[in-house]
PDB file of C-alpha atoms in Angstrom:
ATOM      1  CA  MET X   1      17.451  60.801 -29.961  1.00 43.00           C
ATOM      2  CA  THR X   2      14.980  58.480 -28.584  1.00 43.00           C
ATOM      3  CA  ARG X   3      15.792  56.955 -25.218  1.00 45.00           C
ATOM      4  CA  PRO X   4      15.779  53.076 -25.358  1.00 42.00           C
ATOM      5  CA  THR X   5      13.043  51.419 -23.408  1.00 42.00           C
ATOM      6  CA  ARG X   6      12.523  47.882 -22.326  1.00 40.00           C
ATOM      7  CA  GLN X   7      10.389  46.190 -24.790  1.00 40.00           C
ATOM      8  CA  ARG X   8       7.435  44.464 -23.174  1.00 40.00           C
ATOM      9  CA  GLU X   9       5.914  41.539 -24.677  1.00 42.00           C
ATOM     10  CA  ARG X  10       2.140  41.955 -24.900  1.00 42.00           C
ATOM     11  CA  THR X  11      -0.351  39.396 -26.128  1.00 44.00           C
ATOM     12  CA  ARG X  12      -4.013  40.238 -26.823  1.00 43.00           C
ATOM     13  CA  GLU X  13      -6.523  38.479 -24.635  1.00 41.00           C
ATOM     14  CA  THR X  14      -8.983  36.125 -26.471  1.00 42.00           C
ATOM     15  CA  ASP X  15     -12.618  36.168 -25.494  1.00 42.00           C
ATOM     16  CA  GLU X  16     -12.266  32.674 -24.038  1.00 41.00           C
ATOM     17  CA  THR X  17      -9.502  33.725 -21.633  1.00 45.00           C
ATOM     18  CA  GLU X  18     -11.356  36.865 -20.631  1.00 43.00           C
ATOM     19  CA  GLU X  19     -14.412  34.773 -19.792  1.00 43.00           C
ATOM     20  CA  GLN X  20     -12.291  32.490 -17.581  1.00 44.00           C
ATOM     21  CA  GLU X  21     -10.799  35.358 -15.885  1.00 48.00           C
ATOM     22  CA  GLY X  22     -14.173  37.069 -15.321  1.00 51.00           C
ATOM     23  CA  VAL X  23     -13.168  40.247 -17.205  1.00 52.00           C
ATOM     24  CA  ARG X  24     -14.989  41.125 -20.427  1.00 69.00           C
ATOM     25  CA  ALA X  25     -14.219  44.881 -20.719  1.00 84.00           C
ATOM     26  CA  CYS X  26     -12.440  47.833 -18.978  1.00 87.00           C
ATOM     27  CA  PRO X  27     -14.618  49.038 -16.004  1.00 86.00           C
ATOM     28  CA  GLU X  28     -13.411  52.594 -16.670  1.00 84.00           C
ATOM     29  CA  CYS X  29     -13.975  53.209 -20.450  1.00 87.00           C
ATOM     30  CA  GLU X  30     -15.875  49.901 -21.160  1.00 84.00           C
ATOM     31  CA  SER X  31     -13.280  49.054 -23.958  1.00 86.00           C
ATOM     32  CA  ASP X  32     -12.651  45.444 -24.632  1.00 85.00           C
ATOM     33  CA  ASN X  33      -9.102  46.185 -25.904  1.00 88.00           C
ATOM     34  CA  LEU X  34      -7.313  44.461 -23.048  1.00 87.00           C
ATOM     35  CA  VAL X  35      -3.755  43.254 -23.195  1.00 87.00           C
ATOM     36  CA  LYS X  36      -1.701  41.256 -20.744  1.00 82.00           C
ATOM     37  CA  ASP X  37       1.737  42.247 -19.538  1.00 78.00           C
ATOM     38  CA  SER X  38       3.490  38.890 -18.903  1.00 72.00           C
ATOM     39  CA  ASP X  39       6.491  40.587 -17.337  1.00 71.00           C
ATOM     40  CA  ARG X  40       4.409  42.306 -14.544  1.00 73.00           C
ATOM     41  CA  GLY X  41       1.655  39.827 -14.478  1.00 73.00           C
ATOM     42  CA  GLU X  42      -0.917  42.672 -15.258  1.00 82.00           C
ATOM     43  CA  LEU X  43      -3.946  43.061 -17.390  1.00 85.00           C
ATOM     44  CA  ILE X  44      -4.168  46.586 -18.919  1.00 87.00           C
ATOM     45  CA  CYS X  45      -6.675  48.561 -20.953  1.00 89.00           C
ATOM     46  CA  GLU X  46      -4.880  49.783 -24.119  1.00 87.00           C
ATOM     47  CA  ASP X  47      -7.222  52.702 -24.639  1.00 87.00           C
ATOM     48  CA  CYS X  48      -7.269  54.393 -21.277  1.00 88.00           C
ATOM     49  CA  GLY X  49      -4.157  52.641 -19.624  1.00 86.00           C
ATOM     50  CA  LEU X  50      -6.146  51.348 -16.558  1.00 87.00           C
ATOM     51  CA  VAL X  51      -4.592  48.248 -14.803  1.00 87.00           C
ATOM     52  CA  VAL X  52      -7.616  46.109 -14.660  1.00 85.00           C
ATOM     53  CA  GLU X  53      -5.899  43.180 -12.912  1.00 83.00           C
ATOM     54  CA  GLU X  54      -2.479  42.853 -11.288  1.00 78.00           C
ATOM     55  CA  GLU X  55      -0.270  40.409  -9.319  1.00 68.00           C
ATOM     56  CA  LYS X  56      -1.633  37.404 -11.137  1.00 65.00           C
ATOM     57  CA  ILE X  57      -0.258  34.105  -9.967  1.00 66.00           C
ATOM     58  CA  ASP X  58       1.502  31.958 -12.510  1.00 64.00           C
ATOM     59  CA  PRO X  59       0.885  28.237 -11.354  1.00 62.00           C
ATOM     60  CA  GLY X  60       3.500  26.950 -13.782  1.00 65.00           C
ATOM     61  CA  PRO X  61       7.051  26.111 -12.873  1.00 68.00           C
ATOM     62  CA  GLU X  62       9.855  28.822 -12.814  1.00 69.00           C
ATOM     63  CA  TRP X  63      12.148  26.574 -15.007  1.00 73.00           C
ATOM     64  CA  ARG X  64      12.014  25.587 -18.605  1.00 77.00           C
ATOM     65  CA  ALA X  65      12.300  21.923 -19.903  1.00 78.00           C
ATOM     66  CA  PHE X  66      12.429  21.002 -23.598  1.00 82.00           C
ATOM     67  CA  ASN X  67      12.089  17.230 -23.391  1.00 84.00           C
ATOM     68  CA  HIS X  68      10.775  14.425 -21.190  1.00 80.00           C
ATOM     69  CA  GLN X  69      14.161  13.689 -19.459  1.00 79.00           C
ATOM     70  CA  GLU X  70      14.605  17.364 -18.519  1.00 79.00           C
ATOM     71  CA  ARG X  71      11.131  17.450 -17.120  1.00 76.00           C
ATOM     72  CA  GLN X  72      11.652  14.326 -15.082  1.00 72.00           C
ATOM     73  CA  GLU X  73      14.899  15.626 -13.663  1.00 73.00           C
ATOM     74  CA  LYS X  74      13.449  18.919 -12.719  1.00 74.00           C
ATOM     75  CA  SER X  75      10.205  17.482 -11.126  1.00 68.00           C
ATOM     76  CA  ARG X  76       9.879  18.205  -7.399  1.00 66.00           C
ATOM     77  CA  VAL X  77       7.035  15.700  -6.590  1.00 68.00           C
ATOM     78  CA  GLY X  78       7.533  13.498  -3.651  1.00 65.00           C
ATOM     79  CA  ALA X  79       6.628   9.848  -3.000  1.00 68.00           C
ATOM     80  CA  PRO X  80       3.116   8.714  -3.702  1.00 73.00           C
ATOM     81  CA  THR X  81       0.697   8.712  -0.829  1.00 78.00           C
ATOM     82  CA  THR X  82       0.346   5.293   0.997  1.00 82.00           C
ATOM     83  CA  GLN X  83      -2.382   3.891   3.248  1.00 85.00           C
ATOM     84  CA  THR X  84       0.236   2.055   5.170  1.00 84.00           C
ATOM     85  CA  MET X  85       1.284   5.116   7.166  1.00 82.00           C
ATOM     86  CA  HIS X  86      -1.052   6.749   9.544  1.00 80.00           C
ATOM     87  CA  ASP X  87      -0.504  10.281   7.945  1.00 78.00           C
ATOM     88  CA  LYS X  88      -0.389   8.656   4.354  1.00 80.00           C
ATOM     89  CA  GLY X  89       3.243   9.668   4.152  1.00 76.00           C
ATOM     90  CA  LEU X  90       2.507  13.301   3.751  1.00 77.00           C
ATOM     91  CA  THR X  91       4.454  14.694   6.732  1.00 76.00           C
ATOM     92  CA  THR X  92       8.202  15.380   6.831  1.00 75.00           C
ATOM     93  CA  THR X  93      10.821  13.297   8.783  1.00 76.00           C
ATOM     94  CA  ILE X  94      14.160  14.446  10.036  1.00 80.00           C
ATOM     95  CA  ASP X  95      16.886  12.272   9.151  1.00 79.00           C
ATOM     96  CA  TRP X  96      18.792  10.478  12.008  1.00 80.00           C
ATOM     97  CA  LYS X  97      22.141  11.057  10.446  1.00 84.00           C
ATOM     98  CA  ASP X  98      23.986  14.125  12.135  1.00 84.00           C
ATOM     99  CA  LYS X  99      25.273  15.369   8.908  1.00 85.00           C
ATOM    100  CA  ASP X 100      24.880  18.684   7.056  1.00 83.00           C
ATOM    101  CA  ALA X 101      23.967  19.185   3.435  1.00 79.00           C
ATOM    102  CA  TYR X 102      27.566  18.456   2.342  1.00 84.00           C
ATOM    103  CA  GLY X 103      27.885  15.238   4.377  1.00 83.00           C
ATOM    104  CA  ARG X 104      30.053  16.739   6.944  1.00 87.00           C
ATOM    105  CA  SER X 105      29.413  16.110  10.722  1.00 88.00           C
ATOM    106  CA  ILE X 106      27.602  18.829  12.605  1.00 88.00           C
ATOM    107  CA  SER X 107      28.844  20.261  15.912  1.00 89.00           C
ATOM    108  CA  SER X 108      27.621  18.904  19.408  1.00 89.00           C
ATOM    109  CA  LYS X 109      25.566  21.919  19.846  1.00 88.00           C
ATOM    110  CA  LYS X 110      23.721  21.404  16.658  1.00 88.00           C
ATOM    111  CA  ARG X 111      23.533  17.766  17.201  1.00 89.00           C
ATOM    112  CA  SER X 112      21.523  18.300  20.533  1.00 90.00           C
ATOM    113  CA  GLN X 113      19.405  20.802  18.773  1.00 90.00           C
ATOM    114  CA  MET X 114      18.670  18.401  15.909  1.00 89.00           C
ATOM    115  CA  HIS X 115      17.873  15.700  18.629  1.00 90.00           C
ATOM    116  CA  ARG X 116      15.251  17.913  20.119  1.00 90.00           C
ATOM    117  CA  LEU X 117      13.809  18.796  16.764  1.00 89.00           C
ATOM    118  CA  ARG X 118      13.567  15.176  15.858  1.00 88.00           C
ATOM    119  CA  LYS X 119      11.875  14.329  19.080  1.00 87.00           C
ATOM    120  CA  TRP X 120       9.277  17.056  18.714  1.00 87.00           C
ATOM    121  CA  GLN X 121       8.671  16.141  15.122  1.00 82.00           C
ATOM    122  CA  GLU X 122       7.907  12.556  16.172  1.00 79.00           C
ATOM    123  CA  ARG X 123       5.438  13.949  18.647  1.00 79.00           C
ATOM    124  CA  ILE X 124       3.505  16.224  16.419  1.00 79.00           C
ATOM    125  CA  ARG X 125       3.175  13.615  13.713  1.00 77.00           C
ATOM    126  CA  THR X 126       0.495  11.985  16.014  1.00 77.00           C
ATOM    127  CA  LYS X 127      -1.579  14.760  17.592  1.00 77.00           C
ATOM    128  CA  ASP X 128      -3.940  12.426  19.649  1.00 78.00           C
ATOM    129  CA  ALA X 129      -4.375   9.000  20.972  1.00 82.00           C
ATOM    130  CA  GLY X 130      -6.414   7.847  17.971  1.00 81.00           C
ATOM    131  CA  GLU X 131      -3.685   8.603  15.529  1.00 85.00           C
ATOM    132  CA  ARG X 132      -1.101   7.065  17.901  1.00 85.00           C
ATOM    133  CA  ASN X 133      -3.198   3.818  17.844  1.00 89.00           C
ATOM    134  CA  LEU X 134      -3.549   3.778  14.177  1.00 90.00           C
ATOM    135  CA  GLN X 135       0.350   4.301  13.703  1.00 89.00           C
ATOM    136  CA  PHE X 136       0.835   1.343  16.204  1.00 91.00           C
ATOM    137  CA  ALA X 137      -1.688  -0.796  14.210  1.00 92.00           C
ATOM    138  CA  LEU X 138      -0.277  -0.033  10.726  1.00 93.00           C
ATOM    139  CA  SER X 139       3.401  -0.702  11.965  1.00 93.00           C
ATOM    140  CA  GLU X 140       2.032  -4.002  13.302  1.00 94.00           C
ATOM    141  CA  ILE X 141       0.633  -4.856   9.890  1.00 94.00           C
ATOM    142  CA  ASP X 142       3.792  -3.811   8.203  1.00 94.00           C
ATOM    143  CA  ARG X 143       5.933  -5.990  10.662  1.00 94.00           C
ATOM    144  CA  MET X 144       3.721  -9.032  10.248  1.00 95.00           C
ATOM    145  CA  ALA X 145       3.608  -8.679   6.389  1.00 94.00           C
ATOM    146  CA  SER X 146       7.420  -8.443   6.329  1.00 93.00           C
ATOM    147  CA  ALA X 147       7.707 -11.633   8.430  1.00 93.00           C
ATOM    148  CA  LEU X 148       5.256 -13.531   6.122  1.00 91.00           C
ATOM    149  CA  GLY X 149       6.999 -12.219   3.064  1.00 90.00           C
ATOM    150  CA  VAL X 150       3.759 -10.875   1.356  1.00 91.00           C
ATOM    151  CA  PRO X 151       4.054  -8.226  -1.403  1.00 91.00           C
ATOM    152  CA  ARG X 152       3.317  -4.427  -0.887  1.00 91.00           C
ATOM    153  CA  SER X 153      -0.192  -4.693  -2.355  1.00 91.00           C
ATOM    154  CA  VAL X 154      -1.237  -6.903   0.439  1.00 93.00           C
ATOM    155  CA  ARG X 155      -0.003  -4.276   3.000  1.00 94.00           C
ATOM    156  CA  GLU X 156      -1.928  -1.556   1.324  1.00 94.00           C
ATOM    157  CA  VAL X 157      -5.181  -3.676   1.272  1.00 94.00           C
ATOM    158  CA  ALA X 158      -4.720  -4.676   5.028  1.00 95.00           C
ATOM    159  CA  SER X 159      -4.323  -0.978   5.808  1.00 95.00           C
ATOM    160  CA  VAL X 160      -7.425  -0.014   4.075  1.00 94.00           C
ATOM    161  CA  ILE X 161      -9.461  -2.727   5.784  1.00 95.00           C
ATOM    162  CA  TYR X 162      -8.095  -1.574   9.155  1.00 95.00           C
ATOM    163  CA  ARG X 163      -9.069   1.954   8.418  1.00 94.00           C
ATOM    164  CA  ARG X 164     -12.548   0.964   7.410  1.00 93.00           C
ATOM    165  CA  ALA X 165     -12.908  -1.059  10.677  1.00 93.00           C
ATOM    166  CA  LEU X 166     -11.684   1.950  12.657  1.00 92.00           C
ATOM    167  CA  LYS X 167     -14.210   4.172  10.717  1.00 91.00           C
ATOM    168  CA  GLU X 168     -17.097   1.887  11.464  1.00 92.00           C
ATOM    169  CA  ASP X 169     -15.971   1.691  15.190  1.00 91.00           C
ATOM    170  CA  LEU X 170     -15.453  -2.137  15.117  1.00 92.00           C
ATOM    171  CA  ILE X 171     -12.358  -1.893  17.117  1.00 91.00           C
ATOM    172  CA  ARG X 172     -14.113  -0.906  20.349  1.00 89.00           C
ATOM    173  CA  GLY X 173     -13.817  -3.753  22.822  1.00 88.00           C
ATOM    174  CA  ARG X 174     -11.194  -5.613  20.803  1.00 90.00           C
ATOM    175  CA  SER X 175      -7.508  -5.555  20.841  1.00 92.00           C
ATOM    176  CA  ILE X 176      -5.705  -3.412  18.248  1.00 93.00           C
ATOM    177  CA  GLU X 177      -3.287  -6.356  17.407  1.00 93.00           C
ATOM    178  CA  GLY X 178      -6.187  -8.673  17.003  1.00 94.00           C
ATOM    179  CA  VAL X 179      -7.925  -6.414  14.418  1.00 95.00           C
ATOM    180  CA  ALA X 180      -4.648  -5.591  12.600  1.00 95.00           C
ATOM    181  CA  THR X 181      -3.880  -9.292  12.341  1.00 95.00           C
ATOM    182  CA  SER X 182      -7.411 -10.140  11.105  1.00 95.00           C
ATOM    183  CA  ALA X 183      -7.097  -7.336   8.534  1.00 95.00           C
ATOM    184  CA  LEU X 184      -3.827  -8.747   7.124  1.00 95.00           C
ATOM    185  CA  TYR X 185      -5.338 -12.312   7.091  1.00 94.00           C
ATOM    186  CA  ALA X 186      -8.279 -10.858   5.130  1.00 94.00           C
ATOM    187  CA  ALA X 187      -5.972  -8.925   2.627  1.00 94.00           C
ATOM    188  CA  CYS X 188      -3.921 -12.072   2.007  1.00 92.00           C
ATOM    189  CA  ARG X 189      -7.106 -13.942   1.040  1.00 90.00           C
ATOM    190  CA  LYS X 190      -8.504 -11.034  -1.190  1.00 90.00           C
ATOM    191  CA  GLU X 191      -5.244 -10.683  -2.966  1.00 90.00           C
ATOM    192  CA  GLY X 192      -5.030 -14.427  -3.729  1.00 86.00           C
ATOM    193  CA  ILE X 193      -1.827 -14.987  -1.522  1.00 87.00           C
ATOM    194  CA  PRO X 194      -3.299 -17.102   1.194  1.00 82.00           C
ATOM    195  CA  ARG X 195      -1.612 -17.637   4.481  1.00 87.00           C
ATOM    196  CA  SER X 196      -3.094 -20.046   6.947  1.00 86.00           C
ATOM    197  CA  LEU X 197      -4.330 -18.941  10.353  1.00 88.00           C
ATOM    198  CA  GLU X 198      -1.497 -20.982  11.959  1.00 87.00           C
ATOM    199  CA  GLU X 199       1.123 -18.922   9.876  1.00 89.00           C
ATOM    200  CA  ILE X 200      -0.566 -15.646  10.756  1.00 92.00           C
ATOM    201  CA  SER X 201      -0.576 -16.491  14.389  1.00 91.00           C
ATOM    202  CA  GLU X 202       3.060 -17.397  14.528  1.00 91.00           C
ATOM    203  CA  VAL X 203       4.086 -13.839  13.600  1.00 93.00           C
ATOM    204  CA  SER X 204       1.301 -12.153  15.558  1.00 92.00           C
ATOM    205  CA  ARG X 205       0.966 -11.399  19.308  1.00 91.00           C
ATOM    206  CA  VAL X 206      -2.480 -12.807  19.287  1.00 91.00           C
ATOM    207  CA  GLU X 207      -3.839 -16.365  19.789  1.00 92.00           C
ATOM    208  CA  ARG X 208      -5.222 -18.120  16.711  1.00 90.00           C
ATOM    209  CA  LYS X 209      -8.720 -18.477  18.218  1.00 92.00           C
ATOM    210  CA  GLU X 210      -8.990 -14.562  18.776  1.00 93.00           C
ATOM    211  CA  ILE X 211      -7.839 -14.041  15.148  1.00 93.00           C
ATOM    212  CA  GLY X 212     -10.354 -16.264  13.609  1.00 91.00           C
ATOM    213  CA  ARG X 213     -13.107 -14.744  15.765  1.00 93.00           C
ATOM    214  CA  THR X 214     -12.176 -11.144  14.930  1.00 94.00           C
ATOM    215  CA  TYR X 215     -11.754 -11.940  11.242  1.00 93.00           C
ATOM    216  CA  ARG X 216     -15.240 -13.505  11.039  1.00 93.00           C
ATOM    217  CA  TYR X 217     -16.671 -10.355  12.862  1.00 94.00           C
ATOM    218  CA  ILE X 218     -14.892  -7.788  10.614  1.00 93.00           C
ATOM    219  CA  SER X 219     -15.631  -9.647   7.271  1.00 92.00           C
ATOM    220  CA  GLN X 220     -19.288  -9.839   8.271  1.00 92.00           C
ATOM    221  CA  GLU X 221     -19.585  -6.191   9.498  1.00 92.00           C
ATOM    222  CA  LEU X 222     -17.516  -4.786   6.490  1.00 92.00           C
ATOM    223  CA  GLY X 223     -19.215  -7.063   3.860  1.00 90.00           C
ATOM    224  CA  LEU X 224     -16.042  -8.417   2.662  1.00 88.00           C
ATOM    225  CA  GLU X 225     -16.794 -11.077  -0.030  1.00 83.00           C
ATOM    226  CA  MET X 226     -14.392 -13.876   0.796  1.00 83.00           C
ATOM    227  CA  ARG X 227     -14.312 -16.863  -1.540  1.00 82.00           C
ATOM    228  CA  PRO X 228     -13.182 -20.175  -0.156  1.00 82.00           C
ATOM    229  CA  VAL X 229      -9.404 -20.536  -0.523  1.00 84.00           C
ATOM    230  CA  ASP X 230      -8.267 -22.863  -3.430  1.00 88.00           C
ATOM    231  CA  PRO X 231      -5.903 -25.473  -2.125  1.00 90.00           C
ATOM    232  CA  LYS X 232      -4.021 -25.293  -5.350  1.00 90.00           C
ATOM    233  CA  LYS X 233      -2.551 -21.918  -4.231  1.00 89.00           C
ATOM    234  CA  TYR X 234      -0.578 -23.577  -1.462  1.00 90.00           C
ATOM    235  CA  VAL X 235       0.890 -26.153  -3.481  1.00 92.00           C
ATOM    236  CA  PRO X 236       3.778 -24.213  -5.084  1.00 92.00           C
ATOM    237  CA  ARG X 237       4.922 -22.792  -1.767  1.00 90.00           C
ATOM    238  CA  PHE X 238       4.619 -26.179   0.075  1.00 92.00           C
ATOM    239  CA  CYS X 239       6.462 -28.010  -2.727  1.00 92.00           C
ATOM    240  CA  SER X 240       9.192 -25.531  -2.905  1.00 92.00           C
ATOM    241  CA  GLU X 241       9.782 -25.794   0.926  1.00 91.00           C
ATOM    242  CA  LEU X 242       9.919 -29.688   0.556  1.00 91.00           C
ATOM    243  CA  GLU X 243      12.298 -29.398  -2.457  1.00 90.00           C
ATOM    244  CA  LEU X 244       9.915 -31.288  -4.754  1.00 91.00           C
ATOM    245  CA  SER X 245       9.937 -31.188  -8.588  1.00 90.00           C
ATOM    246  CA  GLU X 246       7.473 -29.620 -11.001  1.00 91.00           C
ATOM    247  CA  GLU X 247       6.107 -33.024 -11.827  1.00 92.00           C
ATOM    248  CA  VAL X 248       4.935 -33.286  -8.157  1.00 91.00           C
ATOM    249  CA  GLN X 249       3.332 -29.931  -8.308  1.00 91.00           C
ATOM    250  CA  THR X 250       1.484 -30.873 -11.555  1.00 92.00           C
ATOM    251  CA  LYS X 251       0.293 -34.211 -10.002  1.00 92.00           C
ATOM    252  CA  ALA X 252      -0.862 -32.584  -6.785  1.00 92.00           C
ATOM    253  CA  ASN X 253      -2.910 -30.077  -8.712  1.00 92.00           C
ATOM    254  CA  GLU X 254      -4.358 -32.826 -10.776  1.00 92.00           C
ATOM    255  CA  ILE X 255      -5.405 -34.707  -7.703  1.00 91.00           C
ATOM    256  CA  ILE X 256      -6.938 -31.573  -6.123  1.00 91.00           C
ATOM    257  CA  GLU X 257      -8.999 -30.827  -9.331  1.00 90.00           C
ATOM    258  CA  LYS X 258     -10.299 -34.331  -9.759  1.00 89.00           C
ATOM    259  CA  THR X 259     -11.187 -35.029  -6.046  1.00 88.00           C
ATOM    260  CA  ALA X 260     -12.849 -31.410  -5.734  1.00 85.00           C
ATOM    261  CA  GLU X 261     -15.107 -32.114  -8.634  1.00 85.00           C
ATOM    262  CA  GLU X 262     -16.580 -35.035  -6.532  1.00 84.00           C
ATOM    263  CA  GLY X 263     -17.338 -32.748  -3.658  1.00 83.00           C
ATOM    264  CA  LEU X 264     -14.570 -33.930  -1.238  1.00 83.00           C
ATOM    265  CA  LEU X 265     -13.248 -30.477  -0.629  1.00 83.00           C
ATOM    266  CA  SER X 266     -16.516 -29.163   1.020  1.00 82.00           C
ATOM    267  CA  GLY X 267     -15.894 -28.439   4.712  1.00 80.00           C
ATOM    268  CA  LYS X 268     -12.170 -29.382   4.577  1.00 86.00           C
ATOM    269  CA  SER X 269      -9.232 -27.280   5.445  1.00 87.00           C
ATOM    270  CA  PRO X 270      -7.456 -26.116   2.265  1.00 90.00           C
ATOM    271  CA  THR X 271      -4.000 -26.411   3.911  1.00 91.00           C
ATOM    272  CA  GLY X 272      -4.572 -29.980   5.034  1.00 91.00           C
ATOM    273  CA  TYR X 273      -6.187 -30.864   1.606  1.00 92.00           C
ATOM    274  CA  ALA X 274      -3.204 -29.473  -0.185  1.00 92.00           C
ATOM    275  CA  ALA X 275      -0.735 -31.208   2.102  1.00 93.00           C
ATOM    276  CA  ALA X 276      -2.534 -34.648   1.569  1.00 93.00           C
ATOM    277  CA  ALA X 277      -2.431 -34.129  -2.295  1.00 93.00           C
ATOM    278  CA  ILE X 278       1.344 -33.240  -2.197  1.00 94.00           C
ATOM    279  CA  TYR X 279       2.036 -36.371  -0.074  1.00 93.00           C
ATOM    280  CA  ALA X 280      -0.037 -38.550  -2.582  1.00 92.00           C
ATOM    281  CA  ALA X 281       1.672 -36.934  -5.503  1.00 92.00           C
ATOM    282  CA  SER X 282       5.227 -37.440  -4.040  1.00 92.00           C
ATOM    283  CA  LEU X 283       4.616 -41.137  -3.662  1.00 91.00           C
ATOM    284  CA  LEU X 284       3.232 -41.489  -7.205  1.00 89.00           C
ATOM    285  CA  CYS X 285       6.272 -39.628  -8.715  1.00 91.00           C
ATOM    286  CA  ASN X 286       8.873 -41.623  -6.549  1.00 90.00           C
ATOM    287  CA  GLU X 287       9.884 -38.402  -4.564  1.00 89.00           C
ATOM    288  CA  LYS X 288       8.763 -39.845  -1.353  1.00 87.00           C
ATOM    289  CA  LYS X 289       8.276 -37.519   1.653  1.00 89.00           C
ATOM    290  CA  THR X 290       7.137 -38.610   5.014  1.00 91.00           C
ATOM    291  CA  GLN X 291       3.848 -37.482   6.586  1.00 91.00           C
ATOM    292  CA  ARG X 292       5.822 -35.811   9.275  1.00 93.00           C
ATOM    293  CA  GLU X 293       7.822 -33.631   6.898  1.00 92.00           C
ATOM    294  CA  VAL X 294       4.663 -32.567   4.853  1.00 92.00           C
ATOM    295  CA  ALA X 295       2.765 -31.946   8.092  1.00 92.00           C
ATOM    296  CA  ASP X 296       5.455 -29.623   9.424  1.00 92.00           C
ATOM    297  CA  VAL X 297       5.483 -27.560   6.221  1.00 91.00           C
ATOM    298  CA  ALA X 298       1.743 -27.234   5.951  1.00 90.00           C
ATOM    299  CA  GLN X 299       1.401 -26.844   9.808  1.00 88.00           C
ATOM    300  CA  VAL X 300      -1.257 -29.563  10.107  1.00 90.00           C
ATOM    301  CA  THR X 301      -1.260 -32.815  11.928  1.00 91.00           C
ATOM    302  CA  GLU X 302      -0.337 -36.179  10.404  1.00 92.00           C
ATOM    303  CA  VAL X 303      -3.738 -37.536  11.267  1.00 93.00           C
ATOM    304  CA  THR X 304      -5.215 -34.780   9.089  1.00 91.00           C
ATOM    305  CA  ILE X 305      -2.980 -35.824   6.187  1.00 92.00           C
ATOM    306  CA  ARG X 306      -3.762 -39.580   6.578  1.00 92.00           C
ATOM    307  CA  ASN X 307      -7.509 -38.995   6.454  1.00 91.00           C
ATOM    308  CA  ARG X 308      -7.457 -36.604   3.468  1.00 91.00           C
ATOM    309  CA  TYR X 309      -5.008 -38.939   1.744  1.00 90.00           C
ATOM    310  CA  GLN X 310      -7.246 -41.965   2.099  1.00 90.00           C
ATOM    311  CA  GLU X 311     -10.322 -39.974   0.711  1.00 89.00           C
ATOM    312  CA  GLN X 312      -8.341 -38.766  -2.183  1.00 88.00           C
ATOM    313  CA  ILE X 313      -6.839 -42.030  -3.277  1.00 87.00           C
ATOM    314  CA  GLU X 314     -10.121 -43.732  -3.010  1.00 86.00           C
ATOM    315  CA  ALA X 315     -11.826 -41.012  -5.188  1.00 84.00           C
ATOM    316  CA  MET X 316      -9.006 -41.368  -7.651  1.00 81.00           C
ATOM    317  CA  GLY X 317      -9.436 -45.028  -7.823  1.00 76.00           C
ATOM    318  CA  ILE X 318      -5.892 -45.706  -6.592  1.00 72.00           C
ATOM    319  CA  HIS X 319      -5.133 -48.585  -4.162  1.00 61.00           C
ATOM    320  CA  GLY X 320      -2.425 -47.808  -1.793  1.00 55.00           C
TER     321      GLY X 320
END
């Protein structure tokens, strides 16, 4: 009677796999008759029984999945890395809720322990002053971007610009808030979602003059290729805030296109130019808005609107 033994699945190694593993033949008998024991993770010589390799690491998952849905459900990857966090989102965080895995409240002793762990976790996330400053700058960018209502892509670009400025040592002698605000302003322009310096300075803790000065310095040092802002990009937002129709938007864009072709845009503020075109279009479309209303939305003076308006209607051949 033969005693039943556990059947081991053995697969013969191919020459390609052996070359990858760096094993061509048995070092004892020089036989190339090598087999792999998948249960034990060993590579064995079939002729002399020598264990050539052992404790091989299997990089694959320990679970099996037979379709895409099962693979997605069993995936253990976390959120993607992001430039908007100083550690790129790779560290762990301890939740502020004092609950256990089942959602039950934890005891007061455990609560105080979790409070201490949470406090130390926050401390070790920033190991030095440089990381603390970076964390502060990126949180400022996030705060201002939220207040301005710009999309996530702008925050990512602003964070990358700030990191580049930090790497090039451009922040020395300048305020962190100033450089962070300038990076956000540059990111808005690069992503084609322009915000005026007045709008940026409203949500920032830095004066408009300093933002402009720092922005010019950073864009020059980092070689950021910034094209002039197209006034037409301001038109939809300003018209929306003024509750004007699509007809006014179309007419304002037409005025900007025609007058820009004649060189009137050169050296002019794009926000003031857009505001004057909207004011002129509202008059032509019988949806009159006062200069004061348009100036408040565009954050320019009424004098600027009047000057640009006169230039535009003369160039269009319209007599007001």
